[in-house]
PDB file of C-alpha atoms in Angstrom:
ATOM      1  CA  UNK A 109       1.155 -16.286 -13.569  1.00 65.00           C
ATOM      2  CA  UNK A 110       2.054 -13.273 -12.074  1.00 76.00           C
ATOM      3  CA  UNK A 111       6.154 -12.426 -13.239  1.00 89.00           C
ATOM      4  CA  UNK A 112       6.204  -9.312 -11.909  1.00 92.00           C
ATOM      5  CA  UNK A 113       4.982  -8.396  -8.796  1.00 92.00           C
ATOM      6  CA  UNK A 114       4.527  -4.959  -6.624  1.00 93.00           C
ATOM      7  CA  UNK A 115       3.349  -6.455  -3.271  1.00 90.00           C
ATOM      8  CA  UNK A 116       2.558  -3.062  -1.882  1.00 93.00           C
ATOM      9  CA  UNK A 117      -0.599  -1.756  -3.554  1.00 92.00           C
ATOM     10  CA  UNK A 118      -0.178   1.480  -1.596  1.00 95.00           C
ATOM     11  CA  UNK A 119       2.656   3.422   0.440  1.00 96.00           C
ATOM     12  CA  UNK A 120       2.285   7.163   1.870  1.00 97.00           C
ATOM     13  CA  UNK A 121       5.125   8.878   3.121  1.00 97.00           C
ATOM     14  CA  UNK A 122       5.479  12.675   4.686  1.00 97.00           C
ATOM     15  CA  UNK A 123       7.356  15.116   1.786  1.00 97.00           C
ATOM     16  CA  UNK A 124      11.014  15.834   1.876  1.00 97.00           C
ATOM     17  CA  UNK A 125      11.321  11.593   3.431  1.00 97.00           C
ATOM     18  CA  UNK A 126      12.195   8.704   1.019  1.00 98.00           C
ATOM     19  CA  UNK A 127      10.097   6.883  -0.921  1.00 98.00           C
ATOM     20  CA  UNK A 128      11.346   3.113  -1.344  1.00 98.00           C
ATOM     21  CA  UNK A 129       8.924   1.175  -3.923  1.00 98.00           C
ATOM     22  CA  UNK A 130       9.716  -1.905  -4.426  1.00 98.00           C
ATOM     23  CA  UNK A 131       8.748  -4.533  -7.051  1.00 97.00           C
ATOM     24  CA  UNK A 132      10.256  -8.606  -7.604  1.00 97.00           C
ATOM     25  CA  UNK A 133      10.088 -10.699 -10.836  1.00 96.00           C
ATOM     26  CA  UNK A 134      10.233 -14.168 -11.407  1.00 95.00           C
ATOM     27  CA  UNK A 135      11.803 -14.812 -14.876  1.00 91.00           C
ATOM     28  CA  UNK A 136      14.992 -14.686 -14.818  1.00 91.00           C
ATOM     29  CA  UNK A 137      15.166 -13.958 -18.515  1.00 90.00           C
ATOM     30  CA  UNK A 138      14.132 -10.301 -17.804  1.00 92.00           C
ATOM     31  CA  UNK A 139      17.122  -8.457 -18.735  1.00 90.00           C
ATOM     32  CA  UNK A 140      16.079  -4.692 -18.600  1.00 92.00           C
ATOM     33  CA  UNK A 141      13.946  -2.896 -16.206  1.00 95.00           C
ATOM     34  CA  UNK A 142      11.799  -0.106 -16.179  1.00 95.00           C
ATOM     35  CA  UNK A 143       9.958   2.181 -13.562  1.00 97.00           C
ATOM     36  CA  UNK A 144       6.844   4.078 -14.947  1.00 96.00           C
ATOM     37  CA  UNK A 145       4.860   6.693 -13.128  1.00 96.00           C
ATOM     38  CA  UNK A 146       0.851   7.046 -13.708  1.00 93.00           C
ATOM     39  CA  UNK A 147      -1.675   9.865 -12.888  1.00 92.00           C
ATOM     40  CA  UNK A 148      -5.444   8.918 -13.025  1.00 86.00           C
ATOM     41  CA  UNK A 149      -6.860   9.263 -16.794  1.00 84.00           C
ATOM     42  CA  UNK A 150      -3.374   9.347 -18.656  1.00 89.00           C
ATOM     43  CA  UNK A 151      -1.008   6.944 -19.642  1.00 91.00           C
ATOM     44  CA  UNK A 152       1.959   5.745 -18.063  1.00 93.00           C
ATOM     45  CA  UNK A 153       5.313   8.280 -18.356  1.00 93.00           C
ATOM     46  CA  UNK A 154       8.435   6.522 -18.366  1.00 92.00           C
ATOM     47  CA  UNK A 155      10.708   7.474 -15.808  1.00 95.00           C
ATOM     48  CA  UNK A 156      13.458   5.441 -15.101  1.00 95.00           C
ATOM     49  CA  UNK A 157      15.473   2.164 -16.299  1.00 94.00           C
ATOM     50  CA  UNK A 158      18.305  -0.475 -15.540  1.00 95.00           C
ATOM     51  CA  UNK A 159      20.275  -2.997 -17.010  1.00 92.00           C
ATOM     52  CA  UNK A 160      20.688  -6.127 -15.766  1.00 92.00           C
ATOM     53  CA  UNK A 161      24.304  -5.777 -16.175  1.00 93.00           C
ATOM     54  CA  UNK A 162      23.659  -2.794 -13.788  1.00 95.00           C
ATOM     55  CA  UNK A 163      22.864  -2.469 -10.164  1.00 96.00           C
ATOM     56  CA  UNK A 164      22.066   0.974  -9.402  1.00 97.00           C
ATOM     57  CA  UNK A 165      21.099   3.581 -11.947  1.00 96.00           C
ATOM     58  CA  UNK A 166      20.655   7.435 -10.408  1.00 97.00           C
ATOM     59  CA  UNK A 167      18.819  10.521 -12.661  1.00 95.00           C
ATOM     60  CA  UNK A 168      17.945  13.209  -9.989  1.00 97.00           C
ATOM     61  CA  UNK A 169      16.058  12.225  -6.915  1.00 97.00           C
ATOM     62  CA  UNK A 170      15.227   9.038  -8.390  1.00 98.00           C
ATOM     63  CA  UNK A 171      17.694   5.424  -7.782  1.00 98.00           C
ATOM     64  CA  UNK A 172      16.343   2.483  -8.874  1.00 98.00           C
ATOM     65  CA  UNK A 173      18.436  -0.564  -7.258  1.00 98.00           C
ATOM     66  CA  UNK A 174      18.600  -3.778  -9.140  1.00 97.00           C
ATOM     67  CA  UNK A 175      19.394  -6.915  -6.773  1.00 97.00           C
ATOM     68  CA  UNK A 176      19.793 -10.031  -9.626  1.00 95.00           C
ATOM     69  CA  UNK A 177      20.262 -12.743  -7.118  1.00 95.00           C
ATOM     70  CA  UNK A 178      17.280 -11.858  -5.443  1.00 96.00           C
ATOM     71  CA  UNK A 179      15.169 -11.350  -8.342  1.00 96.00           C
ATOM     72  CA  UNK A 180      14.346  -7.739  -6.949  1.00 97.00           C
ATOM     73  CA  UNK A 181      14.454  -4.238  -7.637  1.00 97.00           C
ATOM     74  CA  UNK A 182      13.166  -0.906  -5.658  1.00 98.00           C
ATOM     75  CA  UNK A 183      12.759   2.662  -6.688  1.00 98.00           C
ATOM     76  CA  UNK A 184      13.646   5.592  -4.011  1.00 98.00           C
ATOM     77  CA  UNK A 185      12.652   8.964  -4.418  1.00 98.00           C
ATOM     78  CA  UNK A 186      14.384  11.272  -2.567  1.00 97.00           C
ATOM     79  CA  UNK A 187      13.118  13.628  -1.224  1.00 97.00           C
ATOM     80  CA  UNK A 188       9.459  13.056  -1.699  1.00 98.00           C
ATOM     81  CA  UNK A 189       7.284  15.514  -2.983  1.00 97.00           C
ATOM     82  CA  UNK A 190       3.590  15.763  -3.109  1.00 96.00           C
ATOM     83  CA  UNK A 191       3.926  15.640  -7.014  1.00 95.00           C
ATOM     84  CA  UNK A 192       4.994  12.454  -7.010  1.00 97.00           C
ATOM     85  CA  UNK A 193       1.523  11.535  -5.919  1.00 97.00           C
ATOM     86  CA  UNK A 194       0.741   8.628  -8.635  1.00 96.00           C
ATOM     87  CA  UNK A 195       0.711   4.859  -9.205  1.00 94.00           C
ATOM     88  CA  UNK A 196       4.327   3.335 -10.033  1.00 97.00           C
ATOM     89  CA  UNK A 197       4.364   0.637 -11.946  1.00 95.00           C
ATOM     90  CA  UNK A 198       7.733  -1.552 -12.482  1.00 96.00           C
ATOM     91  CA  UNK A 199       8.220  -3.388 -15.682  1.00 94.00           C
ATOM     92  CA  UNK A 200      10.461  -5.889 -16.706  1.00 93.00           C
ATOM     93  CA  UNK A 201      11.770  -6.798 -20.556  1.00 89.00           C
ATOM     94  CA  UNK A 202      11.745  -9.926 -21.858  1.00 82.00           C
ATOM     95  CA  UNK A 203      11.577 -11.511 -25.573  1.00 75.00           C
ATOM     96  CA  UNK A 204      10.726  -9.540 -28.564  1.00 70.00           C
ATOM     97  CA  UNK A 205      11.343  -6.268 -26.231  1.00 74.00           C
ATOM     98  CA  UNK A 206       7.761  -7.434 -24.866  1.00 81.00           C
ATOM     99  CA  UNK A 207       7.155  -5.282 -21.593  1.00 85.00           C
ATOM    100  CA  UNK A 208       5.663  -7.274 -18.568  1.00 88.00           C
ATOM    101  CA  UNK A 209       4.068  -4.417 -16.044  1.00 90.00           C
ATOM    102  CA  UNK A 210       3.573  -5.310 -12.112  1.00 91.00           C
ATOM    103  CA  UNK A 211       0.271  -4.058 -10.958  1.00 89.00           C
ATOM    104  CA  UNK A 212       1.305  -0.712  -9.133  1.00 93.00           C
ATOM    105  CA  UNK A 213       1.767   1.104  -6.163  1.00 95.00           C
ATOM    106  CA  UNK A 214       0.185   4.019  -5.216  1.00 95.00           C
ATOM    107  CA  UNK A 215       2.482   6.515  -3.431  1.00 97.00           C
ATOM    108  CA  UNK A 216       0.708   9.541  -1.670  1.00 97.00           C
ATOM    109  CA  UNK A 217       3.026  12.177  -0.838  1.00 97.00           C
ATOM    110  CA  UNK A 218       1.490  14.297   2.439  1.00 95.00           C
ATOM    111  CA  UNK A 219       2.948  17.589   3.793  1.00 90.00           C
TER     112      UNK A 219
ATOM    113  CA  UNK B  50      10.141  14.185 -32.073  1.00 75.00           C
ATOM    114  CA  UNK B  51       7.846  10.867 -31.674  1.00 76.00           C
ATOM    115  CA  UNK B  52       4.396  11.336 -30.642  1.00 88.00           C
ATOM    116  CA  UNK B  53       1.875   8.668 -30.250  1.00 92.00           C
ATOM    117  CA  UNK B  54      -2.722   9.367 -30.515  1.00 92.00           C
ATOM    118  CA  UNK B  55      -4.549   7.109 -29.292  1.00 93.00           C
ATOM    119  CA  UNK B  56      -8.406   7.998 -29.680  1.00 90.00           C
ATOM    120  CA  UNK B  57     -11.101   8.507 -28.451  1.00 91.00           C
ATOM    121  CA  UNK B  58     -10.510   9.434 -24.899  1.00 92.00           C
ATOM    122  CA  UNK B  59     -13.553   8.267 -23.645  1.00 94.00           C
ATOM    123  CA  UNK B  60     -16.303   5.827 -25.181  1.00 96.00           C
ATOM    124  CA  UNK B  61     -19.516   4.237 -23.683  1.00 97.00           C
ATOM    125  CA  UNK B  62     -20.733   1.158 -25.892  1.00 96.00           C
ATOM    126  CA  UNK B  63     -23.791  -1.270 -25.273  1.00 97.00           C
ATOM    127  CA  UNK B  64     -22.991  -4.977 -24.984  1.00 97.00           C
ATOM    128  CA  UNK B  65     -23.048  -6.952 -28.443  1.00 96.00           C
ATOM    129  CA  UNK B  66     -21.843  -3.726 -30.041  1.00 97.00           C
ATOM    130  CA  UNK B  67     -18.778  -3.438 -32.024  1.00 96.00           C
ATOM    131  CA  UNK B  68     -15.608  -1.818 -31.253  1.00 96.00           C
ATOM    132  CA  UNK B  69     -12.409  -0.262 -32.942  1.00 95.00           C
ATOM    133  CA  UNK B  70      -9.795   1.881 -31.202  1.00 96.00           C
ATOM    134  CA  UNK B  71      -6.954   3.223 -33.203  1.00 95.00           C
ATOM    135  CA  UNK B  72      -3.596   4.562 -32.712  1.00 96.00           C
ATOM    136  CA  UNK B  73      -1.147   5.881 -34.519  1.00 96.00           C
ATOM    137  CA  UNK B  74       2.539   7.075 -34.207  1.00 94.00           C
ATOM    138  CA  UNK B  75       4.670   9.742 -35.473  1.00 92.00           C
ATOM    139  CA  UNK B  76       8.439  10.223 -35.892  1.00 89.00           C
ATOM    140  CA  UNK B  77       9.275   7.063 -35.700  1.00 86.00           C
ATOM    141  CA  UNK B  78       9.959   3.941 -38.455  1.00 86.00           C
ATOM    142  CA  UNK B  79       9.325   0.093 -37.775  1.00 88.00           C
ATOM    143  CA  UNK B  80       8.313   0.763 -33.903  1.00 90.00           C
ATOM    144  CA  UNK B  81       7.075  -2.182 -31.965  1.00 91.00           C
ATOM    145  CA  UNK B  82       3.410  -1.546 -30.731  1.00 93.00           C
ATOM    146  CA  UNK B  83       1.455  -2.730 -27.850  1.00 93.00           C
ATOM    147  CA  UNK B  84      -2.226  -2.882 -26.455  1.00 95.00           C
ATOM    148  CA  UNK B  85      -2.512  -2.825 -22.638  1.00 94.00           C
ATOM    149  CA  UNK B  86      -5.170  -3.100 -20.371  1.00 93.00           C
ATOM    150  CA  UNK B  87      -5.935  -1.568 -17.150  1.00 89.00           C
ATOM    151  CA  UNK B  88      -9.143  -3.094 -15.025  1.00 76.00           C
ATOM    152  CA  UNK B  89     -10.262  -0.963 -12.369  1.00 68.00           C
ATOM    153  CA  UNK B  90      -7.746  -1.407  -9.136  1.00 64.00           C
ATOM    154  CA  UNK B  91      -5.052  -3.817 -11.727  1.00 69.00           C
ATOM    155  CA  UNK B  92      -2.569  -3.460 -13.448  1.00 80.00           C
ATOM    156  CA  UNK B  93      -1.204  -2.759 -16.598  1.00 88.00           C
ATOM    157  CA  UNK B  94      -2.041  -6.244 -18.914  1.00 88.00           C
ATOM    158  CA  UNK B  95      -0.432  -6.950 -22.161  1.00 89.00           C
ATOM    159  CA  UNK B  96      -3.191  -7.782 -24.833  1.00 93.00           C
ATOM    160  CA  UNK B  97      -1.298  -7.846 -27.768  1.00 93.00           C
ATOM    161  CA  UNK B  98       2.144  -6.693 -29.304  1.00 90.00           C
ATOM    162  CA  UNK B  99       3.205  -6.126 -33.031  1.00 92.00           C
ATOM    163  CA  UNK B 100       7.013  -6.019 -34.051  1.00 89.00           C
ATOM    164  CA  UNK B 101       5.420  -5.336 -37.950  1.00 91.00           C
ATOM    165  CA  UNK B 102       3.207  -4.824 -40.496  1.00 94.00           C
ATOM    166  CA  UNK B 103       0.754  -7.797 -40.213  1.00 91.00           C
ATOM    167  CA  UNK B 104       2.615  -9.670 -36.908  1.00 92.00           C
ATOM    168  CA  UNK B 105       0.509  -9.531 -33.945  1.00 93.00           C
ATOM    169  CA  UNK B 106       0.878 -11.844 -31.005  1.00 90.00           C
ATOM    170  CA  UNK B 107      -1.885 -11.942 -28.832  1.00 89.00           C
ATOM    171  CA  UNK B 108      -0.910 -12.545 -25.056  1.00 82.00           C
ATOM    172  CA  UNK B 109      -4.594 -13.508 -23.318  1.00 78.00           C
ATOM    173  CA  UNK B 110      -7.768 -15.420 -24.868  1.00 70.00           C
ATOM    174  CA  UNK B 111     -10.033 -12.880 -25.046  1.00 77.00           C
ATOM    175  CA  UNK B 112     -13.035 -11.334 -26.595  1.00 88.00           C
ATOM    176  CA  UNK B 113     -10.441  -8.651 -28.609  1.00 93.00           C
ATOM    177  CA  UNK B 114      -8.509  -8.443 -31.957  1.00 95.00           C
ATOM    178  CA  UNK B 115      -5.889  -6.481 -33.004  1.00 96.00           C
ATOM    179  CA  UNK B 116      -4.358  -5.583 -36.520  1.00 96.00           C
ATOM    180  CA  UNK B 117      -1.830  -3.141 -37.870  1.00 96.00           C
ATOM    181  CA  UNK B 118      -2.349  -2.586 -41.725  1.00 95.00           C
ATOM    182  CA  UNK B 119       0.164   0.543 -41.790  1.00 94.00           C
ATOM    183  CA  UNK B 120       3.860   0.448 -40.173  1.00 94.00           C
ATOM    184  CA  UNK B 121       2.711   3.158 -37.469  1.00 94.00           C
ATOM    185  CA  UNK B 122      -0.768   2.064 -37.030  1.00 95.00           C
ATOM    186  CA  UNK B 123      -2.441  -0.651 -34.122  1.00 96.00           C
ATOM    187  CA  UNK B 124      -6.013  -1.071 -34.193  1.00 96.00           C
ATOM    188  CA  UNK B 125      -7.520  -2.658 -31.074  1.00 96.00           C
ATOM    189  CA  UNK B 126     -11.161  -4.525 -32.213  1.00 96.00           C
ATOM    190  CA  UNK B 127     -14.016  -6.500 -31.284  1.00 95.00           C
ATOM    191  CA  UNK B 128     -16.789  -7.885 -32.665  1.00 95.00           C
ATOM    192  CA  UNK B 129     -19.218  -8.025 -29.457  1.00 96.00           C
ATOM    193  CA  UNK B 130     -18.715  -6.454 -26.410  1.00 96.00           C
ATOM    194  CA  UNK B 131     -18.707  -8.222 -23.936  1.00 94.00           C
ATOM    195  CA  UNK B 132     -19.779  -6.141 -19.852  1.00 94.00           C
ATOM    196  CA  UNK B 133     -16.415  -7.428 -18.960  1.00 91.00           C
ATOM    197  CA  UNK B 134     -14.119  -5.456 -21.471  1.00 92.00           C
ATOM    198  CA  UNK B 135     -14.714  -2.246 -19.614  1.00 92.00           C
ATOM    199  CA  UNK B 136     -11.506  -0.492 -18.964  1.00 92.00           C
ATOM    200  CA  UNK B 137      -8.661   1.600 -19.665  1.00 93.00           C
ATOM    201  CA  UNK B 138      -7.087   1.111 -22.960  1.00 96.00           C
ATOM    202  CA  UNK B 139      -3.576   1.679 -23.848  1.00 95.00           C
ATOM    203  CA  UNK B 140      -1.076   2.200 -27.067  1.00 96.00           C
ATOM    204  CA  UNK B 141       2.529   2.094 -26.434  1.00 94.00           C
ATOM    205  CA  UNK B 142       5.307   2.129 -28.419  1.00 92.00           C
ATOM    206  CA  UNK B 143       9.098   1.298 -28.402  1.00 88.00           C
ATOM    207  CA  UNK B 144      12.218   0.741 -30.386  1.00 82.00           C
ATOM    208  CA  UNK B 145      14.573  -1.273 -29.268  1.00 74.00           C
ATOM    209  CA  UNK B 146      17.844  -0.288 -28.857  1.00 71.00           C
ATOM    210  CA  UNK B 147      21.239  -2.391 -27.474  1.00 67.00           C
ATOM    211  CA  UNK B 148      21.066  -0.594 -24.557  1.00 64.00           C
ATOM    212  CA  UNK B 149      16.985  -1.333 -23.892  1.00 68.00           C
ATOM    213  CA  UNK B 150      13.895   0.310 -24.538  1.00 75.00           C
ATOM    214  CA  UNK B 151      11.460   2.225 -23.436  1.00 83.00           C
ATOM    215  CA  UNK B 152       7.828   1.809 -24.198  1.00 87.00           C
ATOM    216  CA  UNK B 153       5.878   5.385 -24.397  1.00 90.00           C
ATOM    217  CA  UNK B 154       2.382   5.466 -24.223  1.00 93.00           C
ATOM    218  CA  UNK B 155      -0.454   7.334 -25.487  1.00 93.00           C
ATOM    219  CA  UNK B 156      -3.116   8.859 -23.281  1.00 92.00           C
ATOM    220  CA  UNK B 157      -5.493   5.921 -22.871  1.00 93.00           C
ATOM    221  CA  UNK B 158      -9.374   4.960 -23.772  1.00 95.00           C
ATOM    222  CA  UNK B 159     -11.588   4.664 -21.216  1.00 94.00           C
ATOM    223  CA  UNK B 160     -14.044   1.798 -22.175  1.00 95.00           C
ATOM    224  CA  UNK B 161     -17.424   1.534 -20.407  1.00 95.00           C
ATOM    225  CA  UNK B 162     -19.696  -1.336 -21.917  1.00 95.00           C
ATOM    226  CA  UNK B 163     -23.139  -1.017 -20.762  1.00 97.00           C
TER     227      UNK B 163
END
Protein backbone atom coordinates (compact mmCIF):
# COMPACT_ATOMS: atom_id res chain seq x y z
CA UNK A 1 0.00 0.00 0.00
CA UNK A 2 1.51 2.72 -1.57
CA UNK A 3 0.58 6.25 0.79
CA UNK A 4 2.64 8.31 -0.94
CA UNK A 5 2.95 8.47 -4.39
CA UNK A 6 5.24 10.48 -7.12
CA UNK A 7 3.50 9.36 -10.37
CA UNK A 8 6.18 10.92 -12.49
CA UNK A 9 9.32 8.79 -12.26
CA UNK A 10 11.09 11.34 -14.46
CA UNK A 11 10.61 15.12 -15.68
CA UNK A 12 13.35 17.21 -17.75
CA UNK A 13 12.94 20.71 -18.20
CA UNK A 14 15.33 23.44 -20.15
CA UNK A 15 17.35 25.74 -17.23
CA UNK A 16 16.12 29.10 -16.16
CA UNK A 17 12.02 27.26 -16.78
CA UNK A 18 10.05 25.85 -13.78
CA UNK A 19 10.24 22.76 -12.41
CA UNK A 20 6.72 21.55 -10.96
CA UNK A 21 7.18 18.00 -9.10
CA UNK A 22 4.47 16.80 -7.85
CA UNK A 23 3.67 14.02 -5.33
CA UNK A 24 -0.18 12.82 -3.62
CA UNK A 25 -0.72 10.86 -0.35
CA UNK A 26 -3.42 8.90 0.81
CA UNK A 27 -3.56 9.10 4.66
CA UNK A 28 -5.03 11.74 5.69
CA UNK A 29 -3.31 11.55 9.05
CA UNK A 30 -0.08 12.92 7.42
CA UNK A 31 0.26 16.17 9.02
CA UNK A 32 3.77 17.49 7.90
CA UNK A 33 5.48 17.27 4.65
CA UNK A 34 8.77 17.13 3.42
CA UNK A 35 10.66 17.46 -0.01
CA UNK A 36 14.16 15.76 -0.13
CA UNK A 37 16.65 16.01 -2.93
CA UNK A 38 19.08 12.88 -3.85
CA UNK A 39 22.32 12.60 -5.95
CA UNK A 40 23.43 9.02 -6.98
CA UNK A 41 25.64 7.33 -4.05
CA UNK A 42 24.62 9.79 -1.13
CA UNK A 43 21.85 10.14 1.00
CA UNK A 44 18.92 12.16 0.77
CA UNK A 45 19.43 16.22 1.78
CA UNK A 46 16.49 17.73 3.17
CA UNK A 47 15.32 20.60 1.44
CA UNK A 48 12.10 21.80 2.08
CA UNK A 49 8.86 21.32 4.43
CA UNK A 50 5.10 22.26 5.15
CA UNK A 51 2.58 22.12 7.61
CA UNK A 52 -0.56 20.94 7.13
CA UNK A 53 -1.91 23.95 8.70
CA UNK A 54 0.04 25.59 5.78
CA UNK A 55 -0.50 25.87 2.11
CA UNK A 56 2.42 27.32 0.55
CA UNK A 57 5.84 27.50 2.13
CA UNK A 58 8.67 29.63 -0.08
CA UNK A 59 12.80 29.44 0.85
CA UNK A 60 14.52 30.79 -2.37
CA UNK A 61 13.63 29.34 -5.70
CA UNK A 62 11.94 26.59 -4.09
CA UNK A 63 7.62 26.65 -3.20
CA UNK A 64 6.25 23.69 -2.17
CA UNK A 65 2.24 23.97 -2.43
CA UNK A 66 0.18 21.92 -0.10
CA UNK A 67 -3.53 21.26 -1.49
CA UNK A 68 -5.31 19.25 1.80
CA UNK A 69 -8.55 18.60 0.10
CA UNK A 70 -6.94 17.05 -2.63
CA UNK A 71 -4.55 15.06 -0.77
CA UNK A 72 -1.68 16.72 -2.95
CA UNK A 73 1.33 18.64 -2.85
CA UNK A 74 4.00 19.88 -5.68
CA UNK A 75 7.42 21.36 -5.46
CA UNK A 76 8.48 24.25 -8.11
CA UNK A 77 11.83 25.28 -8.64
CA UNK A 78 12.25 28.34 -10.13
CA UNK A 79 14.33 28.92 -12.20
CA UNK A 80 15.80 25.57 -12.94
CA UNK A 81 19.27 24.95 -12.92
CA UNK A 82 21.31 22.11 -14.13
CA UNK A 83 22.33 21.52 -10.39
CA UNK A 84 19.23 20.58 -9.49
CA UNK A 85 19.82 17.50 -11.55
CA UNK A 86 18.74 14.69 -8.83
CA UNK A 87 15.89 12.43 -7.69
CA UNK A 88 13.17 14.31 -5.42
CA UNK A 89 11.60 12.43 -3.19
CA UNK A 90 8.37 13.79 -1.16
CA UNK A 91 7.69 12.51 2.26
CA UNK A 92 4.92 12.69 4.40
CA UNK A 93 4.81 12.45 8.56
CA UNK A 94 2.72 10.41 10.27
CA UNK A 95 2.74 8.64 13.91
CA UNK A 96 5.73 8.47 16.04
CA UNK A 97 7.31 11.27 13.56
CA UNK A 98 7.66 8.02 11.25
CA UNK A 99 8.62 9.40 7.66
CA UNK A 100 6.74 7.69 4.68
CA UNK A 101 9.00 8.53 1.33
CA UNK A 102 7.23 8.41 -2.33
CA UNK A 103 9.47 6.70 -4.75
CA UNK A 104 11.07 9.78 -6.63
CA UNK A 105 11.34 11.77 -9.51
CA UNK A 106 14.16 12.34 -11.42
CA UNK A 107 14.47 15.94 -12.68
CA UNK A 108 17.21 16.58 -15.42
CA UNK A 109 17.94 20.09 -15.82
CA UNK A 110 19.32 20.71 -19.74
CA UNK A 111 20.83 24.00 -21.02
CA UNK B 1 26.37 20.66 15.14
CA UNK B 2 24.67 17.03 14.53
CA UNK B 3 26.39 14.74 12.30
CA UNK B 4 25.33 11.30 11.50
CA UNK B 5 28.22 7.95 10.03
CA UNK B 6 26.88 5.46 8.64
CA UNK B 7 29.60 2.79 7.51
CA UNK B 8 30.92 1.16 5.36
CA UNK B 9 30.22 2.87 2.13
CA UNK B 10 30.34 0.03 0.11
CA UNK B 11 30.21 -3.86 0.98
CA UNK B 12 30.00 -7.03 -1.26
CA UNK B 13 28.82 -10.18 0.87
CA UNK B 14 28.14 -13.88 -0.36
CA UNK B 15 24.66 -15.27 0.27
CA UNK B 16 24.23 -17.12 3.77
CA UNK B 17 26.77 -14.66 5.13
CA UNK B 18 26.17 -12.43 7.97
CA UNK B 19 25.68 -8.83 8.09
CA UNK B 20 25.94 -5.72 10.51
CA UNK B 21 25.83 -2.07 9.45
CA UNK B 22 26.19 0.56 12.06
CA UNK B 23 25.48 4.10 12.55
CA UNK B 24 25.95 6.45 14.85
CA UNK B 25 25.02 10.14 15.65
CA UNK B 26 26.56 13.09 17.11
CA UNK B 27 25.25 16.30 18.73
CA UNK B 28 22.22 15.23 19.37
CA UNK B 29 20.27 13.47 22.67
CA UNK B 30 17.24 10.93 22.46
CA UNK B 31 17.00 11.27 18.42
CA UNK B 32 14.58 9.00 16.69
CA UNK B 33 16.48 6.67 14.17
CA UNK B 34 15.52 5.02 11.03
CA UNK B 35 16.73 2.26 8.49
CA UNK B 36 15.66 2.83 4.86
CA UNK B 37 15.99 1.00 1.89
CA UNK B 38 16.54 1.89 -1.60
CA UNK B 39 16.17 -1.11 -4.42
CA UNK B 40 17.56 -0.28 -7.62
CA UNK B 41 14.92 2.14 -9.65
CA UNK B 42 12.51 2.42 -5.93
CA UNK B 43 12.15 4.27 -3.54
CA UNK B 44 13.09 5.12 -0.27
CA UNK B 45 11.44 2.03 2.16
CA UNK B 46 11.15 2.27 5.83
CA UNK B 47 12.70 -0.95 7.47
CA UNK B 48 12.69 -0.06 10.85
CA UNK B 49 12.46 3.04 13.27
CA UNK B 50 13.62 3.47 16.99
CA UNK B 51 12.19 6.37 19.23
CA UNK B 52 14.80 4.70 22.16
CA UNK B 53 17.13 2.71 23.66
CA UNK B 54 15.83 -0.88 23.04
CA UNK B 55 12.32 0.22 20.95
CA UNK B 56 12.48 -0.79 17.46
CA UNK B 57 9.46 -1.21 15.26
CA UNK B 58 10.01 -3.05 12.31
CA UNK B 59 7.81 -1.85 9.26
CA UNK B 60 8.25 -5.00 6.54
CA UNK B 61 8.76 -8.93 7.18
CA UNK B 62 11.98 -9.35 6.14
CA UNK B 63 15.20 -11.19 6.27
CA UNK B 64 16.77 -8.01 8.58
CA UNK B 65 17.10 -7.01 12.31
CA UNK B 66 17.75 -4.02 13.86
CA UNK B 67 18.89 -2.99 17.49
CA UNK B 68 20.08 0.14 19.21
CA UNK B 69 22.05 -0.73 22.49
CA UNK B 70 23.38 3.03 22.91
CA UNK B 71 20.97 6.26 22.71
CA UNK B 72 22.84 7.41 19.37
CA UNK B 73 23.50 4.10 17.94
CA UNK B 74 21.16 1.81 15.12
CA UNK B 75 22.58 -1.30 14.02
CA UNK B 76 21.01 -2.78 10.88
CA UNK B 77 21.64 -6.98 10.97
CA UNK B 78 21.13 -10.20 9.45
CA UNK B 79 21.81 -13.47 9.99
CA UNK B 80 21.83 -14.86 6.21
CA UNK B 81 21.85 -12.96 3.31
CA UNK B 82 19.60 -13.45 1.33
CA UNK B 83 20.47 -12.32 -3.16
CA UNK B 84 17.49 -10.17 -2.60
CA UNK B 85 18.80 -7.72 0.19
CA UNK B 86 21.07 -6.02 -2.27
CA UNK B 87 20.72 -2.33 -2.04
CA UNK B 88 21.26 0.99 -0.75
CA UNK B 89 21.18 1.31 2.91
CA UNK B 90 20.22 4.27 4.86
CA UNK B 91 20.49 5.92 8.61
CA UNK B 92 18.44 8.88 9.30
CA UNK B 93 17.77 10.73 12.09
CA UNK B 94 15.24 13.30 13.53
CA UNK B 95 13.93 15.09 16.54
CA UNK B 96 10.78 16.07 16.66
CA UNK B 97 9.85 19.33 17.25
CA UNK B 98 6.04 21.14 17.50
CA UNK B 99 6.62 22.60 14.45
CA UNK B 100 7.79 19.04 12.55
CA UNK B 101 10.84 17.36 11.79
CA UNK B 102 13.21 16.71 9.61
CA UNK B 103 14.89 13.41 9.12
CA UNK B 104 18.80 13.83 8.04
CA UNK B 105 20.51 11.10 6.65
CA UNK B 106 23.82 9.63 6.52
CA UNK B 107 25.62 8.80 3.30
CA UNK B 108 24.27 5.32 2.59
CA UNK B 109 25.67 1.49 2.23
CA UNK B 110 25.67 0.06 -0.85
CA UNK B 111 24.86 -3.72 -0.34
CA UNK B 112 25.71 -6.22 -3.10
CA UNK B 113 24.99 -9.96 -2.02
CA UNK B 114 26.55 -12.31 -4.34
Amino acid sequence: DQQVKQNSPSLSVQEGRISILNCDYTNSMFDYFLWYKKYPAEGPTFLISISSIKDKNEDGRFTVFLNKSAKHLSLHIVPSQPGDSAVYFCAAKGAASKLTFGTGTRLQVTL
Amino acid sequence: SQTIHQWPATLVQPVGSPLSLECTVEGTSNPNLYWYRQAAGRGLQLLFYSVGIGQISSEVPQNLSASRPQDRQFILSSKKLLLSDSGFYLCAWSVPTPLGTEAFFGQGTRLTVV
